[in-house]
Amino acid sequence: MMFKPHGKHLIAGQWVDNVNKFKSAPATGDAHDFSLATLAHVDEAAKAAEKAFWTFGYSNAKQRAEFLNCIADEIDLRADAITQIGNQETGLPTARLEGERGRTIGQLRLFASHILKGDYLDRRHDTALPDREPLPRPDLKMIQRPIGPIAVFGASNFPLAFSTAGGDTASAFAAGCPVVVKGHNAHPGTGEIIAEAIHAAIKKCGLDAGVFSLIQGGDNAVGAALVQHPLINAVGFTGGHAGGRALYDLCASRPEPIPFFGELGSVNPMFLLPDAVRTRAVEIGKGWAASLIMGAGQFCTNPGVCVVLEENSELFIDAAIGALKLVEPQVMLTDNIAGAYRNGRNKIAEASGVQEILTSTCDLRNASPYLYKTTAKQWLENEILGEEVFGPLGLIVVAKDMDEMRAVAMSLQGQLTCTLHMDEGDLAFGASLLPILERKAGRILANGFPTSVEVSDAMIHGGPYPASTNFGATSVGTLAIRRFLRPVCYQNMPETLIREW
């Protein structure tokens, strides 16, 4: 049975309509009408979330784990419909959507398991020292507490794993924080069916309906009202730099500033060290090409830049060109993303000292790979070359020697990832680059490609600005829960009054 969206907002357990509509812009099939959010919808959702916090924020880990697992179950029940509407709206293939649904379900269950262990509470206890001189020490107990309602902005490139019930929402629920999601216009029907799954889980678990709301559409004023609403306590965002920075500034300018956890993307440079290139040039070139085109290059971890020494670089470059020539055009997520990809390509192509080494044609919503080459000297003189192009575009930076390669590393802005391709003979130079890359990125890879992000305890998906707006946070992995908790210290407090102690 085909899923047909009803196009309403979900606010505090009620499906809310509006006479003013916007139309979806699907990659295939029919467009659908969706209600436009208003400032009144934002206010209603935020107030409902605050009301729900007084019960949900004081629930125990077992109750929240059951809720997270129930959401996962409800998503699983809607598997075929999710794939159908997701494919229609985004053009993503069935295998990709099924994999992303599995990841979404998996991270919900991961957070359920994580909070049951109790480690996230980070309990600390300094026992009283009544006889200490010159002053006694009181009994001090510290534990993490949820901060309150959270706003989450859905991502264009991940309709499931980084959107309505994605990592931000899952980690906020695990912490005990109600969530108001601002759905992305690229996939409103997918957002709606996931909201139905969350709504069903709320009813089954007997929770306050204000624990979750989904509002769709609306202009920039709606997003601004959400992050500036006095009852919202933090924001999770995955998207472009311009929109993310605007929301970040709004959060900082509030009478009561709140944290903005924005993941804004990066070029994710790879450094190819000489011994690795001598022995594995073709393998690395083909592997880079495969990573570059994955999902039409629409991953925030897409490795858009390769830095290689001029000596022995030809085999690597030829292998990358050969692999990319075979790639058919891929459908991009939205017309706007496709347009931005072409504009980004033009900026790179027109930059001084840049040579196009693979020419292709991109039109409408389709994307083909582009490949360019420049020198380390030109890279260091032109900041545009370090800006993300969201799509399957690669830039090879050729350095004359190790000093130029090190200078390129030093010039980098904050990145989500950096990669070292190296063999045994490269370890000494790799060791000299590593402290630089530690300053630049949240995740550093050896002999791999960054487009696959494991959802686990040790994963960091974040980095120094502009990769993300908070270098101490991650939006993937169990550490993500710490964004929505704050420490509270209890002094001489009877232990029986401290929840979950």
GROMACS .gro file of C-alpha atoms in nm, residues 56 59-74 108-109 111-113 115-116 173-174 200-202 204-207:
model
   33
   56PHE     CA    1   0.989   1.295   3.135
   59SER     CA    2   1.174   0.951   3.461
   60ASN     CA    3   1.424   0.674   3.520
   61ALA     CA    4   1.660   0.516   3.269
   62LYS     CA    5   1.449   0.201   3.239
   63GLN     CA    6   1.143   0.401   3.134
   64ARG     CA    7   1.338   0.600   2.877
   65ALA     CA    8   1.508   0.288   2.742
   66GLU     CA    9   1.168   0.127   2.690
   67PHE     CA   10   1.056   0.439   2.504
   68LEU     CA   11   1.363   0.439   2.277
   69ASN     CA   12   1.320   0.070   2.198
   70CYS     CA   13   0.950   0.122   2.132
   71ILE     CA   14   1.029   0.397   1.878
   72ALA     CA   15   1.268   0.157   1.707
   73ASP     CA   16   0.996  -0.108   1.695
   74GLU     CA   17   0.743   0.136   1.550
  108LEU     CA   18   1.793   0.430   1.926
  109ARG     CA   19   1.864   0.085   2.072
  111PHE     CA   20   2.118   0.476   2.356
  112ALA     CA   21   1.865   0.255   2.534
  113SER     CA   22   2.142   0.012   2.625
  115ILE     CA   23   2.159   0.465   2.971
  116LEU     CA   24   2.074   0.135   3.141
  173PHE     CA   25   1.534   1.144   2.465
  174ALA     CA   26   1.798   0.924   2.632
  200ALA     CA   27   0.266   0.567   1.864
  201ALA     CA   28   0.556   0.494   2.103
  202ILE     CA   29   0.456   0.785   2.328
  204LYS     CA   30   0.220   0.290   2.419
  205CYS     CA   31   0.461   0.406   2.691
  206GLY     CA   32   0.205   0.635   2.856
  207LEU     CA   33   0.421   0.948   2.827
   0.00000   0.00000   0.00000
